[in-house]
């Protein structure tokens, strides 16, 4: 639940600053990028400290070397967090994080069915809903940047 809270609070705080007239804070895509980055920093760090053993336990038995998987995904989450903050790499990093969220979802299903990780909640429906929010955030970044080049081309041709 903490990753969801981090995503929402950071995003809303930046949107709120912009809404009250702090013009140095860029528009909503920046707020979402910062929320996603903060969330993935928190979850990435958890792969190395705090929840590491719990995360290793979430890896389905069919996946070899669960400790290595958790290390690699932690590094990818931290790299993705950094990537979404830089405008040039944001769409690529967000696409990678989107793919990773989809790829890691079976571990969430496994953990929910096995009752493995109480700190994340054992019910599959809340886990799925959180994943959908995370996916919506990362996909919104990709979509924003996918629209920008087309809009720029249309403005040039007018």
Coordinates of C-alpha atoms in Angstrom, one line a residue:
X1 CA 0.0 0.0 0.0
X2 CA 2.9 2.4 0.7
X3 CA 3.9 2.6 -3.0
X4 CA 0.4 3.7 -3.9
X5 CA 0.4 6.3 -1.2
X6 CA 3.8 7.6 -2.4
X7 CA 2.7 7.8 -6.0
X8 CA -0.5 9.6 -5.2
X9 CA 0.9 12.0 -2.6
X10 CA 3.9 13.1 -4.6
X11 CA 1.8 13.6 -7.8
X12 CA -1.0 15.5 -5.9
X13 CA 1.5 17.6 -4.0
X14 CA 3.1 18.8 -7.3
X15 CA -0.2 19.3 -9.0
X16 CA -1.4 21.2 -6.0
X17 CA 1.7 23.5 -6.0
X18 CA 1.0 24.3 -9.7
X19 CA -2.7 24.9 -8.9
X20 CA -1.9 27.5 -6.2
X21 CA 0.3 29.4 -8.6
X22 CA 3.8 28.0 -8.2
X23 CA 4.7 28.4 -11.9
X24 CA 8.1 27.0 -11.6
X25 CA 6.5 23.5 -11.2
X26 CA 5.8 22.2 -14.7
X27 CA 2.4 20.8 -15.8
X28 CA 0.9 17.5 -14.9
X29 CA 3.1 15.1 -16.8
X30 CA 6.0 16.3 -14.6
X31 CA 4.0 15.6 -11.5
X32 CA 3.2 12.1 -12.7
X33 CA 6.8 11.5 -13.6
X34 CA 7.9 12.6 -10.1
X35 CA 5.2 10.4 -8.5
X36 CA 6.3 7.4 -10.5
X37 CA 10.0 8.1 -9.7
X38 CA 9.3 8.4 -6.0
X39 CA 7.3 5.2 -6.0
X40 CA 9.9 3.2 -7.8
X41 CA 12.7 4.5 -5.7
X42 CA 10.9 3.3 -2.6
X43 CA 10.1 -0.1 -4.2
X44 CA 13.6 -0.4 -5.7
X45 CA 15.3 0.2 -2.3
X46 CA 13.0 -2.4 -0.7
X47 CA 14.6 -5.0 -3.0
X48 CA 17.8 -4.5 -1.1
X49 CA 16.8 -3.5 2.4
X50 CA 13.7 -3.9 4.5
X51 CA 11.5 -6.2 2.5
X52 CA 14.1 -8.2 0.5
X53 CA 13.3 -11.6 2.1
X54 CA 9.5 -11.0 1.7
X55 CA 10.0 -10.1 -2.0
X56 CA 12.2 -13.2 -2.6
X57 CA 9.4 -15.3 -1.1
X58 CA 7.0 -13.8 -3.6
X59 CA 8.9 -15.2 -6.6
X60 CA 7.0 -18.3 -7.9
X61 CA 8.9 -21.5 -7.4
X62 CA 9.1 -22.1 -11.2
X63 CA 11.4 -19.0 -11.5
X64 CA 15.1 -19.9 -10.9
X65 CA 17.4 -17.8 -8.6
X66 CA 14.8 -15.7 -6.9
X67 CA 17.4 -13.7 -5.0
X68 CA 19.0 -12.7 -8.3
X69 CA 15.6 -11.9 -9.8
X70 CA 14.9 -9.5 -6.9
X71 CA 18.3 -7.9 -7.3
X72 CA 17.9 -7.4 -11.0
X73 CA 14.3 -6.0 -10.7
X74 CA 15.4 -3.7 -7.9
X75 CA 18.2 -2.3 -10.1
X76 CA 15.7 -1.9 -13.0
X77 CA 13.2 -0.1 -10.7
X78 CA 15.9 2.3 -9.6
X79 CA 17.1 2.9 -13.1
X80 CA 13.5 3.4 -14.3
X81 CA 12.9 5.9 -11.5
X82 CA 15.9 7.9 -12.7
X83 CA 14.9 7.5 -16.3
X84 CA 11.4 8.9 -15.9
X85 CA 12.8 12.1 -14.4
X86 CA 14.9 13.0 -17.5
X87 CA 12.6 14.2 -20.2
X88 CA 14.7 12.6 -23.0
X89 CA 14.5 9.1 -21.5
X90 CA 11.1 9.4 -19.7
X91 CA 9.0 7.6 -22.4
X92 CA 11.5 4.8 -22.7
X93 CA 11.9 4.4 -19.0
X94 CA 8.1 4.5 -18.5
X95 CA 7.6 1.9 -21.2
X96 CA 10.2 -0.3 -19.5
X97 CA 8.6 0.1 -16.1
X98 CA 5.2 -0.7 -17.7
X99 CA 6.6 -3.9 -19.1
X100 CA 8.2 -4.8 -15.8
X101 CA 4.9 -4.2 -13.9
X102 CA 3.1 -6.6 -16.3
X103 CA 5.9 -9.1 -16.1
X104 CA 6.0 -9.0 -12.3
X105 CA 2.2 -9.4 -11.9
X106 CA 2.3 -13.2 -11.7
X107 CA 4.4 -12.8 -8.5
X108 CA 1.7 -10.7 -7.0
X109 CA -0.9 -13.4 -7.9
X110 CA 1.3 -16.1 -6.5
X111 CA 1.9 -14.1 -3.3
X112 CA -1.8 -13.4 -2.8
X113 CA -2.8 -17.0 -3.3
X114 CA -0.1 -18.3 -1.0
X115 CA -0.7 -15.6 1.7
X116 CA 3.0 -14.7 1.5
X117 CA 3.3 -11.0 2.0
X118 CA 1.0 -9.4 4.6
X119 CA 2.6 -6.0 4.2
X120 CA 1.3 -5.9 0.7
X121 CA -2.1 -7.4 1.5
X122 CA -3.0 -10.9 0.7
X123 CA -6.2 -10.2 -1.3
X124 CA -5.8 -10.4 -5.1
X125 CA -8.4 -7.7 -5.9
X126 CA -6.6 -4.9 -4.0
X127 CA -3.2 -6.0 -5.4
X128 CA -4.7 -5.9 -8.9
X129 CA -6.3 -2.5 -8.5
X130 CA -3.0 -1.1 -7.2
X131 CA -1.2 -2.6 -10.2
X132 CA -3.8 -1.0 -12.5
X133 CA -3.1 2.4 -10.9
X134 CA 0.6 1.9 -11.3
X135 CA 0.1 0.9 -15.0
X136 CA -2.1 3.9 -15.6
X137 CA 0.6 6.2 -14.3
X138 CA 3.4 4.7 -16.4
X139 CA 1.2 4.4 -19.5
X140 CA 0.1 8.0 -19.1
X141 CA 3.8 9.0 -19.4
X142 CA 4.3 7.0 -22.5
X143 CA 1.1 8.3 -24.1
X144 CA 2.0 11.9 -23.3
X145 CA 5.3 11.6 -25.1
X146 CA 3.9 9.6 -28.0
X147 CA 1.4 12.4 -28.6
X148 CA 4.0 15.2 -28.4
X149 CA 5.9 14.4 -31.7
X150 CA 2.7 14.1 -33.6
X151 CA 1.4 17.4 -32.3
X152 CA 4.7 19.0 -33.2
X153 CA 4.6 17.7 -36.7
X154 CA 1.0 18.9 -37.1
X155 CA 2.0 22.4 -35.9
X156 CA 4.9 22.6 -38.4
X157 CA 2.7 21.6 -41.3
X158 CA 0.1 24.3 -40.6

